[in-house]
CSV table of C-alpha atoms in Angstrom, one decimal:
chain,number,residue,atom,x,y,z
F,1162,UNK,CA,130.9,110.7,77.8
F,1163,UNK,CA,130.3,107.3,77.2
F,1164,UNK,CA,126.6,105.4,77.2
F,1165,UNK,CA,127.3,103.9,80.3
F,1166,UNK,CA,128.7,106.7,82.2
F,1167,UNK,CA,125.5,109.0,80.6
F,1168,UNK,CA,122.9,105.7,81.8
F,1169,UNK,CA,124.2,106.0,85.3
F,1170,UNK,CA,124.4,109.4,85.7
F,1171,UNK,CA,120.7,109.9,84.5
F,1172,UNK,CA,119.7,106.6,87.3
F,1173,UNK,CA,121.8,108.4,89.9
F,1174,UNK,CA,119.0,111.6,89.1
F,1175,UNK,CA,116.3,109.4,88.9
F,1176,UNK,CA,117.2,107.9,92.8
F,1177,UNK,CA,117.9,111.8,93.5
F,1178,UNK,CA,114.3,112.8,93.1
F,1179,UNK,CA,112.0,109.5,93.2
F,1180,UNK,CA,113.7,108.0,96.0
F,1181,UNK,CA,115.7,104.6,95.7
F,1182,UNK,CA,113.5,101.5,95.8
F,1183,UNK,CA,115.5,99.0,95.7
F,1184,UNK,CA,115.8,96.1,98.7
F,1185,UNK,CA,119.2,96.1,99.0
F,1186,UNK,CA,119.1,100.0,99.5
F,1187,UNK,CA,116.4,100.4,101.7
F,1188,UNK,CA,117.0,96.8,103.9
F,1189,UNK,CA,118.8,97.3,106.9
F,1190,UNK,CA,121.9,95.7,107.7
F,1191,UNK,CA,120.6,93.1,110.0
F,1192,UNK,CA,117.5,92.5,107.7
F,1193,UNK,CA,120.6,91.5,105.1
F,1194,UNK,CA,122.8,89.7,107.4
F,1195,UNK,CA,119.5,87.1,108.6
F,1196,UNK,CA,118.9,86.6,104.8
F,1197,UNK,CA,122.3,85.7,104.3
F,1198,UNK,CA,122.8,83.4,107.2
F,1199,UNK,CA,119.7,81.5,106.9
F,1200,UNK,CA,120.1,81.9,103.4
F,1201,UNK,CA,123.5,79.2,103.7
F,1202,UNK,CA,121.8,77.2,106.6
F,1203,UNK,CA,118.9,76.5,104.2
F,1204,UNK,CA,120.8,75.6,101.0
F,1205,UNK,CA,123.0,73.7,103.5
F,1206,UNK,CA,120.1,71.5,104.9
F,1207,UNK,CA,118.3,71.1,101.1
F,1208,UNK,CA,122.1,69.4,100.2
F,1209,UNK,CA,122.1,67.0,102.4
F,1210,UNK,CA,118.4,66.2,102.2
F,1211,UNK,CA,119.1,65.4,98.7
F,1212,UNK,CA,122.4,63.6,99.4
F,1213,UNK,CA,120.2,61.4,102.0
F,1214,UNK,CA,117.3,61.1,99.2
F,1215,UNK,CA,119.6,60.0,96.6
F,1216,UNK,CA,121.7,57.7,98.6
F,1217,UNK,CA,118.6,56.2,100.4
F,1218,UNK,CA,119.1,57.2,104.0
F,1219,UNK,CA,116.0,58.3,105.5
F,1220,UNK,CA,117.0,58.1,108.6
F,1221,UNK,CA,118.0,61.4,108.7
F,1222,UNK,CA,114.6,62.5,108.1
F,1223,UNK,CA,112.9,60.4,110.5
F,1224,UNK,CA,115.3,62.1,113.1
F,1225,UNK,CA,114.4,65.7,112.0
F,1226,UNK,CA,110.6,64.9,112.3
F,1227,UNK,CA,110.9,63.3,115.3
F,1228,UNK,CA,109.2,65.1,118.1
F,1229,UNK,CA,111.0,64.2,121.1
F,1230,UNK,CA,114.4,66.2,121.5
F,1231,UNK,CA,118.0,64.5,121.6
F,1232,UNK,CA,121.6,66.1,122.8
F,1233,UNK,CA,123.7,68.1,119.6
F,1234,UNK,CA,126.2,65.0,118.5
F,1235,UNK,CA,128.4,67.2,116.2
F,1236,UNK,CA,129.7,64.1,114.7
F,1237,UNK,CA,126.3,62.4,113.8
F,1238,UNK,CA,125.0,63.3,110.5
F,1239,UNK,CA,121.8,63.1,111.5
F,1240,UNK,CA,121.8,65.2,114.1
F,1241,UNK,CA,123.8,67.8,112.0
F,1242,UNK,CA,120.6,67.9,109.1
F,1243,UNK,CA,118.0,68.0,112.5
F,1244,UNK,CA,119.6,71.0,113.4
F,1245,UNK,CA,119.8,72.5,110.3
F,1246,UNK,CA,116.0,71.5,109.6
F,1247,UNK,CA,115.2,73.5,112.3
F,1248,UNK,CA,117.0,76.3,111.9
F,1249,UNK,CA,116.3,76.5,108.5
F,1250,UNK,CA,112.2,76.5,109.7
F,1251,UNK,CA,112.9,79.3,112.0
F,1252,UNK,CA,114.6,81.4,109.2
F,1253,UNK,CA,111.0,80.6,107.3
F,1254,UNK,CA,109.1,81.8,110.4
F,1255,UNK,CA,111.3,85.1,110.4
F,1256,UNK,CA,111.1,85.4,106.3
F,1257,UNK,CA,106.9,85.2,106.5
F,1258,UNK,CA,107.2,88.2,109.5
F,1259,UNK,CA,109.5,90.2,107.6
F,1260,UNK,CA,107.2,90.1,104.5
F,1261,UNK,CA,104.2,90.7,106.3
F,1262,UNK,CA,106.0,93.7,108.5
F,1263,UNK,CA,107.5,95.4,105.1
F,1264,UNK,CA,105.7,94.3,102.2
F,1265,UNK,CA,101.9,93.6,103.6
F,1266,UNK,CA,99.2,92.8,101.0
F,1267,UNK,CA,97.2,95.4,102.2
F,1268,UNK,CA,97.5,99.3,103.1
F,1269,UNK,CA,97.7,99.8,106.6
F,1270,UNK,CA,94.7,101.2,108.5
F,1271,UNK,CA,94.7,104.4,110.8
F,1272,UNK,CA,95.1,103.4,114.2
F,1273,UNK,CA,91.8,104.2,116.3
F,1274,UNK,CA,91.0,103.4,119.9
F,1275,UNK,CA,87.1,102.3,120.9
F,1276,UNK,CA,87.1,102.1,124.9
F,1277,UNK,CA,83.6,99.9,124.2
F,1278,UNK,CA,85.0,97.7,121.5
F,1279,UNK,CA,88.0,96.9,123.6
F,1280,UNK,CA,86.5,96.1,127.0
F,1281,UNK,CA,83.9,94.0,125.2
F,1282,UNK,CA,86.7,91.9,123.3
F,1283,UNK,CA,88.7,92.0,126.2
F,1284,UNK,CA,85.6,90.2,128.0
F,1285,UNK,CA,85.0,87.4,125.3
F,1286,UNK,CA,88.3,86.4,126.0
F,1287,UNK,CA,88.4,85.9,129.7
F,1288,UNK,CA,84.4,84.7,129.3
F,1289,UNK,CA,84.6,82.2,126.3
């Protein structure tokens, strides 16, 4: 038996009885088909923002920040790299709930209902 065979045999036992931990494991297929999506839309929008930077054209990024909305014009480069931008800004949004959903910084608390606490949050809310 060879070194390599031995080494994966012995990780194969160690996933047997500590559990696997690895992301790509344990991540569910959607979880893995969002990072791969806006994955490519967001190395997609940082090319052309740096073929724009490099070439001078910052019109592009004037359009992307602007806040008033405009009709898709596939052929407009422009347009293309605004809607990119903001896809690629929604794919953030989703990342950050993702990591705080399966990775949070903290434990998780037990769950415990107080009729008090919540009618008297529930009234600062409707009287503030």
């Amino acid at each position: 038996m060879s070194v390599l065979q031995e080494s994966s045999s012995w990780l194969r036992n160690e996933d047997r009885v500590f559990g696997s931990h690895n992301a790509v494991d344990t991540a569910h297929l959607s979880t893995k088909a969002s990072f791969m999506l806006f994955g490519m839309i967001t190395f997609a929008a940082a090319a052309m923002a740096a073929r724009s930077y490099l070439t001078g054209d910052f019109r592009v990024f004037q359009t992307a920040l602007n806040p008033r909305a405009k009709p898709l014009d596939i052929r407009s480069y422009s347009s293309i790299y605004t809607l990119l931008h903001h896809f690629t800004i929604f794919g953030l949004i989703l990342l950050f709930a993702y990591i705080c959903e399966y990775h949070p910084p903290f434990p998780h608390a037990t769950k415990s209902y107080d009729r008090d606490e919540f009618f008297m949050l529930t009234g600062l809310l409707f009287f503030a």
